[in-house]
XYZ file of C-alpha atoms in Angstrom:
684
model
C 196.744 -89.608 231.414
C 199.833 -87.370 231.608
C 200.077 -84.447 233.977
C 199.630 -81.956 231.114
C 196.549 -83.811 229.881
C 195.095 -83.793 233.384
C 195.689 -80.060 233.717
C 194.107 -79.416 230.322
C 191.138 -81.614 231.234
C 190.679 -79.753 234.523
C 190.959 -76.410 232.738
C 188.342 -77.429 230.144
C 186.075 -78.674 232.917
C 186.472 -75.420 234.814
C 185.882 -73.370 231.662
C 182.688 -75.368 231.038
C 181.471 -74.657 234.575
C 182.203 -70.942 234.212
C 180.439 -70.832 230.820
C 177.203 -71.906 232.482
C 175.137 -68.891 233.525
C 173.288 -71.081 236.037
C 174.753 -71.677 239.473
C 176.673 -74.913 239.991
C 178.234 -76.412 243.106
C 179.312 -79.716 244.606
C 178.430 -80.339 248.241
C 179.946 -82.935 250.562
C 178.069 -84.275 253.580
C 179.958 -83.996 256.895
C 179.247 -84.661 260.548
C 177.681 -81.691 262.277
C 176.301 -80.518 265.617
C 173.348 -82.918 265.395
C 175.423 -86.000 264.622
C 176.685 -87.803 261.520
C 175.742 -86.332 258.129
C 173.954 -83.402 259.807
C 175.715 -80.735 257.756
C 177.387 -80.329 254.378
C 180.302 -78.372 252.967
C 180.521 -76.557 249.607
C 183.667 -78.052 248.040
C 183.366 -76.574 244.539
C 181.335 -73.831 242.830
C 181.301 -71.760 239.658
C 180.956 -67.991 239.416
C 177.293 -68.482 238.529
C 176.674 -69.450 242.163
C 177.289 -65.877 243.274
C 175.275 -64.448 240.342
C 172.278 -66.617 241.186
C 172.419 -66.231 244.998
C 174.442 -63.116 245.766
C 176.635 -65.199 248.127
C 180.365 -64.712 247.502
C 183.176 -67.151 248.344
C 180.857 -70.095 248.954
C 183.596 -72.740 248.719
C 184.492 -73.917 252.205
C 181.263 -72.687 253.804
C 178.886 -75.037 255.620
C 175.117 -75.196 255.160
C 174.501 -74.187 258.793
C 176.595 -71.035 258.263
C 174.422 -69.729 255.410
C 170.972 -71.260 256.099
C 170.814 -72.218 259.813
C 167.055 -71.812 260.223
C 166.180 -73.956 257.192
C 169.097 -76.430 257.239
C 167.004 -79.558 257.861
C 164.976 -78.981 254.664
C 168.079 -78.940 252.447
C 169.643 -81.889 254.291
C 166.519 -83.953 253.650
C 166.368 -83.028 249.944
C 170.009 -83.615 249.122
C 170.302 -86.519 251.580
C 167.592 -88.294 249.578
C 169.597 -87.781 246.389
C 172.746 -89.147 248.055
C 170.901 -92.180 249.390
C 168.862 -93.078 246.275
C 171.314 -92.072 243.558
C 168.405 -90.665 241.528
C 168.513 -87.220 239.914
C 165.774 -84.961 241.245
C 164.420 -81.602 240.061
C 162.512 -79.269 242.312
C 161.877 -75.653 243.243
C 162.645 -74.456 246.750
C 162.756 -71.197 248.677
C 166.310 -70.167 249.674
C 165.139 -68.344 252.812
C 168.509 -66.883 253.842
C 168.750 -64.803 250.642
C 165.014 -64.306 250.047
C 164.982 -66.064 246.685
C 163.424 -69.102 244.991
C 165.684 -71.426 243.026
C 165.030 -74.182 240.495
C 167.336 -77.123 241.260
C 168.619 -80.238 239.508
C 170.636 -82.442 241.892
C 172.569 -85.675 241.203
C 174.812 -87.909 243.268
C 178.557 -87.822 242.529
C 179.642 -91.431 242.209
C 180.696 -93.422 244.105
C 178.328 -92.948 247.049
C 181.252 -93.209 249.476
C 182.368 -89.718 248.373
C 179.198 -88.397 250.107
C 178.938 -85.703 247.412
C 176.021 -84.261 245.452
C 176.267 -81.975 242.398
C 173.734 -79.144 242.256
C 172.752 -77.114 239.169
C 170.323 -74.280 239.880
C 168.978 -70.933 238.726
C 167.195 -68.022 240.376
C 163.469 -68.180 239.500
C 162.351 -65.561 241.996
C 161.030 -63.189 239.323
C 158.957 -65.958 237.740
C 157.615 -67.083 241.123
C 156.692 -63.530 241.988
C 154.998 -63.046 238.612
C 153.051 -66.271 239.060
C 152.029 -65.225 242.532
C 150.970 -61.781 241.305
C 148.975 -63.378 238.492
C 147.227 -65.716 240.886
C 146.448 -62.856 243.237
C 145.216 -60.698 240.360
C 142.994 -63.490 239.064
C 141.644 -64.082 242.568
C 140.914 -60.370 242.991
C 139.234 -60.268 239.576
C 137.044 -63.244 240.407
C 136.200 -61.722 243.760
C 135.360 -58.376 242.164
C 133.119 -60.051 239.584
C 131.293 -61.881 242.328
C 130.913 -58.667 244.299
C 129.541 -56.805 241.298
C 127.091 -59.604 240.561
C 125.924 -59.672 244.168
C 125.680 -55.885 244.336
C 123.682 -55.728 241.104
C 121.326 -58.404 242.388
C 120.903 -56.524 245.674
C 120.312 -53.191 244.003
C 123.355 -51.538 245.577
C 124.834 -50.832 242.116
C 122.643 -48.756 239.832
C 124.784 -48.903 236.685
C 128.098 -49.970 235.118
C 130.466 -48.563 232.499
C 133.568 -49.470 230.517
C 135.716 -46.693 229.040
C 138.102 -47.642 226.216
C 140.713 -44.907 226.588
C 142.596 -45.101 223.252
C 139.293 -44.406 221.396
C 137.627 -42.374 224.171
C 134.454 -44.488 223.927
C 132.153 -45.265 226.864
C 129.978 -48.386 226.823
C 127.288 -48.143 229.532
C 124.213 -50.093 230.617
C 120.674 -48.807 231.002
C 121.126 -48.052 234.700
C 124.092 -45.783 233.934
C 122.084 -44.007 231.204
C 119.189 -43.457 233.624
C 121.505 -42.081 236.319
C 122.980 -39.536 233.830
C 119.628 -38.708 232.224
C 120.265 -39.695 228.592
C 118.852 -42.169 226.081
C 119.969 -45.762 226.830
C 120.494 -46.416 223.112
C 123.405 -43.928 223.141
C 125.152 -46.066 225.733
C 125.094 -49.084 223.455
C 126.631 -47.246 220.526
C 129.270 -45.546 222.598
C 129.726 -42.124 224.187
C 132.668 -39.799 224.606
C 133.759 -38.429 228.000
C 132.416 -34.999 227.068
C 128.966 -36.448 226.384
C 128.960 -38.358 229.661
C 129.796 -35.384 231.882
C 127.270 -33.025 230.271
C 124.692 -33.782 232.980
C 127.124 -33.514 235.898
C 126.322 -30.623 238.247
C 128.367 -27.550 237.219
C 129.786 -27.208 240.735
C 131.072 -30.801 240.597
C 132.592 -30.892 237.090
C 136.006 -29.473 237.988
C 136.434 -31.908 240.867
C 135.371 -34.826 238.678
C 137.834 -33.872 235.938
C 140.678 -33.644 238.473
C 139.797 -37.035 240.001
C 139.704 -38.694 236.564
C 143.038 -37.119 235.534
C 144.689 -38.256 238.769
C 143.460 -41.854 238.299
C 144.665 -41.930 234.680
C 148.109 -40.654 235.658
C 148.799 -43.376 238.224
C 146.467 -46.245 237.292
C 144.665 -48.397 239.820
C 141.537 -47.742 241.846
C 139.251 -44.740 241.484
C 136.359 -43.425 243.611
C 134.593 -40.070 243.458
C 131.246 -38.603 244.488
C 129.298 -36.050 242.458
C 125.769 -35.083 241.337
C 124.098 -35.833 237.999
C 120.847 -34.553 236.469
C 118.300 -37.204 235.661
C 115.334 -37.119 233.320
C 113.139 -35.451 235.965
C 115.510 -32.469 235.877
C 116.726 -32.949 239.479
C 120.297 -33.622 240.654
C 121.057 -36.758 242.637
C 124.222 -37.842 244.439
C 126.065 -40.934 243.213
C 129.474 -42.471 243.721
C 131.559 -43.782 240.827
C 133.976 -46.659 241.650
C 136.358 -48.017 239.024
C 139.872 -49.074 238.139
C 142.328 -47.834 235.512
C 144.195 -50.700 233.810
C 147.632 -49.829 232.388
C 149.551 -51.325 229.468
C 153.151 -52.585 230.049
C 154.407 -49.103 229.065
C 152.153 -47.543 231.768
C 149.726 -46.166 229.173
C 146.085 -46.269 230.425
C 144.030 -48.694 228.342
C 140.681 -49.426 229.964
C 138.672 -47.840 232.747
C 135.723 -50.000 233.911
C 133.532 -49.123 236.866
C 130.176 -49.066 238.657
C 127.763 -46.410 239.961
C 126.362 -46.488 243.506
C 123.319 -44.486 244.579
C 124.328 -42.486 247.687
C 121.438 -40.025 247.746
C 120.060 -41.538 250.940
C 123.505 -41.568 252.494
C 124.098 -37.913 251.684
C 120.741 -37.051 253.199
C 121.996 -38.135 256.606
C 125.484 -36.614 256.295
C 124.546 -33.552 258.269
C 123.417 -35.744 261.136
C 126.536 -37.828 260.783
C 128.701 -34.715 260.875
C 127.018 -33.580 264.055
C 127.536 -37.026 265.546
C 131.198 -37.006 264.510
C 131.707 -33.597 266.099
C 130.181 -34.809 269.345
C 132.218 -38.037 269.175
C 135.419 -36.114 268.530
C 134.817 -34.005 271.617
C 134.177 -37.165 273.629
C 137.288 -38.821 272.156
C 139.476 -35.845 273.025
C 138.228 -36.000 276.600
C 138.648 -39.783 276.645
C 142.194 -39.572 275.290
C 143.028 -37.085 278.001
C 141.599 -39.402 280.637
C 143.461 -42.391 279.137
C 146.711 -40.423 279.107
C 146.208 -39.463 282.740
C 145.411 -43.077 283.660
C 148.387 -44.372 281.698
C 150.688 -41.891 283.409
C 149.340 -42.971 286.778
C 149.885 -46.651 285.892
C 153.449 -45.958 284.747
C 154.140 -44.121 287.981
C 152.687 -47.013 289.949
C 154.812 -49.535 288.002
C 157.939 -47.453 288.556
C 157.114 -47.177 292.240
C 156.632 -50.966 292.391
C 159.973 -51.590 290.658
C 161.653 -49.135 293.013
C 160.022 -50.823 295.995
C 161.175 -54.248 294.776
C 164.663 -52.879 294.216
C 164.726 -51.327 297.673
C 163.404 -54.559 299.185
C 166.276 -56.470 297.551
C 168.804 -53.858 298.661
C 167.272 -53.838 302.142
C 167.468 -57.631 302.341
C 171.108 -57.536 301.205
C 172.207 -54.678 303.472
C 170.209 -56.061 306.387
C 171.847 -59.452 306.044
C 175.286 -57.877 305.693
C 174.748 -55.621 308.700
C 173.544 -58.537 310.834
C 176.448 -60.851 309.964
C 179.181 -58.221 309.984
C 177.972 -56.732 313.271
C 178.241 -60.197 314.823
C 181.721 -60.608 313.355
C 182.854 -57.117 314.397
C 181.494 -57.713 317.885
C 183.655 -60.832 318.122
C 186.762 -59.045 316.824
C 186.229 -55.882 318.870
C 185.407 -57.813 322.028
C 188.498 -60.004 321.634
C 190.737 -56.933 321.132
C 189.230 -55.152 324.153
C 189.803 -58.203 326.351
C 193.367 -58.552 325.019
C 194.106 -54.930 325.947
C 192.563 -55.405 329.400
C 194.493 -58.619 330.075
C 197.765 -57.048 328.861
C 197.195 -54.060 331.199
C 196.540 -56.523 334.029
C 199.616 -58.551 333.128
C 197.391 -61.640 332.640
C 198.817 -62.920 329.355
C 197.651 -66.485 329.837
C 194.270 -65.784 328.141
C 195.761 -63.854 325.203
C 195.972 -66.878 322.901
C 192.250 -67.603 323.379
C 191.304 -64.031 322.417
C 193.711 -64.039 319.455
C 192.177 -67.296 318.253
C 188.689 -65.842 318.625
C 189.587 -62.718 316.643
C 191.251 -64.788 313.907
C 188.171 -67.014 313.713
C 185.962 -63.942 313.269
C 188.274 -62.633 310.539
C 187.945 -65.978 308.722
C 184.149 -65.751 309.017
C 184.245 -62.215 307.572
C 186.497 -63.390 304.743
C 184.115 -66.272 304.041
C 181.111 -63.936 304.017
C 182.905 -61.541 301.669
C 183.908 -64.462 299.447
C 180.278 -65.596 299.143
C 179.101 -62.087 298.319
C 181.833 -61.770 295.685
C 180.809 -65.157 294.310
C 177.198 -63.986 293.966
C 178.306 -60.772 292.221
C 180.776 -62.742 290.036
C 183.745 -60.827 291.460
C 185.581 -63.578 293.321
C 189.140 -64.447 292.339
C 189.086 -67.722 290.423
C 192.006 -69.995 289.587
C 190.482 -72.182 286.843
C 192.204 -75.306 285.511
C 191.163 -78.179 283.221
C 189.418 -80.483 285.704
C 187.877 -83.950 285.839
C 184.484 -83.450 287.510
C 184.068 -87.189 288.193
C 187.301 -87.300 290.165
C 186.369 -84.168 292.138
C 183.079 -85.814 293.152
C 184.814 -89.092 294.026
C 187.388 -87.288 296.191
C 184.611 -85.474 298.079
C 182.350 -88.450 298.775
C 183.712 -89.079 302.294
C 183.327 -85.392 303.230
C 179.804 -85.292 301.775
C 178.832 -88.484 303.635
C 180.013 -87.038 306.948
C 178.276 -83.713 306.214
C 174.826 -85.122 305.380
C 174.799 -87.873 308.015
C 173.818 -91.554 307.982
C 170.085 -90.919 307.404
C 170.797 -89.831 303.812
C 171.623 -92.447 301.163
C 174.130 -91.101 298.636
C 174.445 -92.277 295.033
C 177.062 -90.914 292.624
C 176.356 -91.481 288.935
C 179.559 -90.735 287.001
C 179.116 -90.373 283.238
C 181.545 -92.365 281.112
C 183.783 -90.380 278.788
C 183.041 -87.167 280.661
C 184.565 -84.063 279.115
C 186.866 -81.875 281.163
C 185.698 -78.497 282.435
C 187.801 -75.351 282.908
C 186.937 -74.492 286.491
C 188.304 -73.447 289.872
C 188.398 -76.781 291.712
C 188.187 -75.300 295.201
C 185.157 -73.166 294.380
C 183.424 -76.087 292.638
C 183.997 -78.216 295.748
C 182.449 -75.459 297.892
C 179.477 -75.221 295.538
C 178.933 -79.009 295.531
C 179.140 -79.177 299.327
C 176.629 -76.302 299.627
C 174.174 -78.094 297.330
C 174.532 -81.364 299.273
C 173.954 -79.624 302.617
C 170.870 -77.878 301.218
C 169.611 -81.247 299.989
C 170.173 -82.716 303.453
C 168.183 -79.901 305.072
C 165.323 -80.567 302.620
C 165.134 -84.205 303.878
C 164.739 -83.901 307.679
C 163.398 -87.469 307.888
C 166.068 -88.940 305.616
C 166.013 -89.744 301.941
C 168.224 -90.196 298.906
C 170.784 -87.757 297.524
C 172.028 -88.290 293.951
C 175.089 -86.624 292.418
C 175.201 -87.041 288.650
C 177.596 -85.795 285.979
C 177.040 -85.686 282.253
C 178.025 -84.266 278.866
C 175.495 -81.824 277.463
C 175.366 -80.468 273.909
C 172.969 -77.525 274.094
C 171.348 -76.335 270.876
C 170.208 -72.747 270.434
C 166.759 -73.246 271.981
C 167.951 -75.319 274.952
C 170.885 -73.001 275.627
C 168.623 -69.945 275.542
C 166.325 -71.549 278.139
C 169.339 -71.819 280.465
C 170.756 -68.381 279.676
C 173.804 -69.829 277.883
C 175.451 -69.752 274.482
C 174.909 -72.872 272.338
C 177.707 -75.410 272.641
C 179.177 -78.200 274.750
C 178.870 -78.210 278.541
C 179.600 -80.481 281.479
C 176.731 -80.771 283.955
C 176.895 -81.575 287.655
C 173.461 -82.183 289.200
C 172.470 -82.750 292.832
C 169.014 -84.304 293.385
C 167.093 -85.013 296.568
C 163.804 -86.645 297.529
C 162.913 -83.878 299.948
C 160.195 -81.290 300.394
C 160.749 -79.472 297.089
C 160.288 -75.778 296.326
C 157.295 -73.709 295.281
C 157.601 -71.460 292.193
C 157.817 -68.384 294.459
C 160.733 -69.872 296.377
C 162.499 -70.925 293.152
C 162.173 -67.363 291.831
C 164.021 -65.979 294.907
C 166.300 -68.905 295.744
C 169.437 -67.247 294.325
C 168.876 -63.898 296.095
C 171.572 -63.183 298.702
C 170.427 -63.697 302.310
C 167.131 -65.248 301.187
C 166.451 -68.432 303.132
C 163.472 -70.529 304.163
C 165.376 -71.948 307.129
C 164.686 -70.809 310.714
C 166.731 -67.903 312.072
C 170.217 -69.021 312.996
C 170.176 -72.119 310.754
C 171.293 -70.552 307.483
C 172.751 -67.333 306.070
C 170.930 -67.494 302.735
C 174.217 -67.144 300.838
C 174.794 -70.765 299.757
C 172.749 -70.808 296.551
C 173.639 -67.211 295.692
C 177.319 -68.206 295.871
C 176.700 -71.196 293.575
C 174.788 -68.947 291.159
C 177.558 -66.344 290.958
C 180.335 -68.945 290.719
C 178.645 -70.734 287.804
C 178.040 -67.474 285.939
C 181.593 -66.228 286.493
C 182.889 -69.583 285.193
C 181.009 -69.071 281.925
C 178.170 -71.424 282.857
C 174.853 -71.331 284.668
C 172.871 -73.034 287.434
C 169.212 -74.057 287.203
C 166.638 -75.375 289.695
C 164.094 -78.079 288.795
C 161.689 -78.709 291.656
C 158.126 -79.543 292.634
C 156.634 -79.275 296.097
C 156.569 -82.685 297.770
C 158.545 -84.383 294.988
C 162.097 -83.236 295.577
C 164.564 -80.901 293.917
C 167.342 -81.129 291.337
C 169.899 -78.325 290.983
C 172.253 -78.502 287.989
C 175.469 -76.582 287.385
C 176.422 -76.249 283.700
C 180.110 -75.538 282.996
C 181.688 -74.982 279.544
C 183.643 -77.905 278.156
C 187.414 -77.405 278.189
C 188.830 -77.703 274.677
C 192.611 -77.483 274.514
C 195.829 -79.251 275.311
C 195.416 -81.880 277.982
C 196.788 -80.376 281.157
C 197.107 -81.987 284.532
C 194.449 -80.913 286.999
C 196.405 -82.256 289.936
C 196.777 -79.446 292.436
C 199.925 -79.731 294.567
C 199.030 -80.154 298.215
C 199.843 -77.112 300.263
C 202.138 -77.670 303.176
C 200.424 -77.236 306.506
C 203.562 -76.476 308.480
C 204.738 -72.935 309.210
C 207.322 -71.493 306.851
C 210.620 -70.716 308.507
C 213.150 -68.067 307.520
C 215.022 -68.604 304.254
C 217.987 -66.982 302.604
C 217.903 -63.215 302.576
C 216.288 -61.894 299.381
C 215.296 -58.419 298.216
C 211.534 -58.005 297.713
C 209.441 -55.007 296.627
C 205.959 -54.660 298.209
C 203.497 -52.325 296.428
C 200.140 -51.479 298.066
C 198.265 -48.198 298.494
C 196.812 -49.336 301.839
C 199.483 -48.531 304.487
C 198.217 -51.078 307.034
C 198.202 -53.943 304.533
C 201.648 -52.894 303.298
C 202.955 -52.769 306.878
C 201.680 -56.286 307.629
C 203.217 -57.720 304.449
C 206.558 -55.982 305.106
C 206.762 -57.210 308.706
C 205.945 -60.809 307.721
C 208.705 -60.717 305.107
C 211.205 -59.094 307.458
C 210.419 -61.769 310.071
C 211.416 -64.302 307.401
C 214.750 -62.514 306.992
C 214.153 -60.758 303.671
C 215.198 -57.237 302.721
C 212.006 -55.373 301.864
C 211.388 -52.225 299.779
C 208.033 -50.395 299.749
C 205.993 -48.364 297.241
C 202.446 -47.006 297.346
C 201.647 -46.863 293.630
C 202.763 -48.169 290.239
C 204.888 -45.246 288.970
C 207.014 -45.071 292.147
C 207.377 -48.885 292.145
C 208.553 -48.839 288.519
C 211.266 -46.310 289.425
C 212.517 -48.573 292.226
C 212.493 -51.664 290.012
C 214.389 -49.849 287.271
C 217.081 -48.621 289.674
C 217.313 -51.784 291.793
C 218.159 -54.832 289.653
C 218.711 -56.816 292.864
C 214.923 -57.019 293.516
C 214.114 -60.737 293.169
C 210.341 -60.719 293.736
C 207.562 -58.180 293.117
C 204.526 -58.340 295.432
C 201.821 -55.937 294.262
C 198.184 -55.136 294.866
C 196.139 -55.373 291.651
C 194.137 -52.189 292.237
C 196.606 -49.288 292.464
C 196.100 -45.500 292.093
C 197.792 -42.951 289.809
C 197.161 -44.497 286.421
C 198.950 -47.851 286.636
C 197.410 -51.007 288.118
C 199.366 -53.977 289.421
C 199.128 -55.991 286.193
C 200.348 -53.057 284.112
C 203.254 -52.620 286.534
C 204.178 -56.307 286.232
C 203.960 -56.248 282.434
C 206.103 -53.094 282.241
C 208.959 -54.469 284.359
C 208.798 -57.994 282.902
C 209.308 -56.480 279.448
C 212.787 -55.552 280.778
C 213.221 -58.436 283.245
C 211.125 -61.412 282.084
C 212.611 -63.617 284.801
C 211.171 -61.487 287.662
C 208.439 -63.414 289.494
C 205.270 -61.622 290.635
C 202.765 -62.265 293.431
C 199.488 -60.376 292.929
C 197.375 -59.434 295.982
C 193.702 -58.616 295.437
C 190.672 -57.866 297.568
C 188.249 -58.974 294.846
C 188.421 -60.477 291.382
C 189.779 -57.998 288.868
C 189.469 -60.919 286.472
C 189.861 -58.832 283.326
C 193.127 -57.421 284.722
C 194.331 -60.903 285.669
C 193.322 -62.345 282.263
C 190.529 -64.463 283.788
C 192.889 -66.780 285.666
C 195.331 -67.334 282.771
C 198.494 -66.036 284.445
C 201.926 -66.232 282.841
C 204.716 -68.451 284.124
C 206.153 -67.035 287.338
C 202.936 -65.243 288.349
C 200.608 -66.174 291.227
C 197.678 -64.495 292.982
C 196.566 -64.457 296.634
C 193.378 -62.866 297.959
C 192.890 -60.593 300.972
C 192.646 -61.286 303.847
C 195.463 -63.841 303.908
C 197.130 -65.764 306.718
C 200.801 -65.126 307.389
C 201.752 -68.776 306.748
C 199.904 -68.873 303.418
C 201.523 -65.590 302.364
C 204.972 -66.786 303.382
C 204.450 -70.074 301.566
C 203.582 -68.297 298.294
C 206.661 -66.066 298.643
C 208.870 -69.099 299.263
C 207.478 -70.907 296.206
C 208.089 -67.943 293.902
C 211.607 -67.266 295.221
C 212.516 -70.938 294.887
C 211.203 -70.969 291.308
C 213.228 -67.907 290.255
């Protein structure tokens, strides 16, 4: 077939599809989130598809995009067609659009194409009409049964049928007796005027209005009034009926029944008195309920406030305890240094300096754990191989838990990479292993296991995550286990079940915050007496394969280098002074600024500045990242070292820094600071 013939054939085929008012599409089975052939793609459709479903631009859309809750039903139906090759016809609810469709589906040959053609039409109106008919028939049958039962029980005293176009009433003997006229008249037919002649004069206007209202709208009718019987007395009755309408909403028939309510009306006065008394009681009861409800709400609010204050008290108490110890060590060391310097006894100075530095490191570690819990620590995430991280830490873990604990590492084959801060993950893993050791005072087995996890919507929701692919790292022990109460509080900062002095209660809270800040979660699975498993779930890294090798930091001190011009920006004078003096000791020329606008002026006027060192949080309307972006727009080669006291992750683009940018957290050691400066100057 020539190219023109092929185009004409395709055009005729397309014109045929578009001429069909019914919806038509071709679907192709594809691999989905639940494995092979667990989804399908719409590869072709006519304009009738949108007319029949209301869904536009269906071509290219997957089943799980348009019908996620009901996807398995359609996969089973069309999968059967693909497998058997037999054409099937069925009706099915299309839940996502709230319609029913009538479907004819056939396999597109050959089977290897994995395609099914679908011809369908919207039959919602017919389904609804059938349902309404069934319901109407059921109601009619039920009403007939009720009337028959009521007649047999004597509850109904008469029946009527009013043919509205001819204004003729057909009534039974009971109706005739209730209205006080000859039963033979009811068999031959009565007009409305004849029927209402015996209605009490005071009730006729109300009856006429009730009848007119029922005729105007159709449907049910009920009204109470008095009629005069053959003994000349008036008796109360209730008329119940239904007005049936023609398709043009014209009333056609009006059947109904009469109920004797004379006895009921005789007790209405008593009922009214009872209702009045009940209403008074109800008003009083509602007032009491409102008062009780208000008291309960106040009690609940007080309980929530007490729980909140307990948590705050636990946090502040723990902070005060640890920081007071640290400050005592720093203050005591400084006092002794001053005393020894005044005495000229400088031999002990190094010991006091070392003590103060050790206390500063403890304070930094405590702050780091609190920031981890609150998801404010500075992270440096990279694509990482969790199996290799575990393997590299096995010696350290073995030494930390001791010989009484048997360690088994179960590394999953084909493990996905995770985008994670390696150092923080190592800290978290070590914390979990030490906790496991403490839960096995008499020895036991510790298992570290990695795995790929594909979490569906339900499973992800149970773990507080978004559905998708995750890498898990689980630490299990055979120890004492945790009770549900302990599990509920295990991640609270400073909460610990260990004796005083044997734990800060920040280990698990740090793991919890680190996992959440990394886009994952941590969960505890435990039973008293049967051990504990704690799992960290981290999002799978999907992207270009990058090396997760971290260059080893030099441990030697950094000596002076060539003289370079550096700008230091920090609004804290003491921090700025320390940074400037470290740099000047290294032989650099240093400029200072206390905020972003003044730093930008210096950078614009001093092209000889070779490195910008800036705090992230700066006053006066420009933070450190904005300063760096502004100057690098003019000088893209200028390297930047960010200094931060906590994780302004949004400012630092969640760890994704540009080439020539690094970050260091406060407090920092002089050698580490100098090393970062040297690296950035060498790279410029």
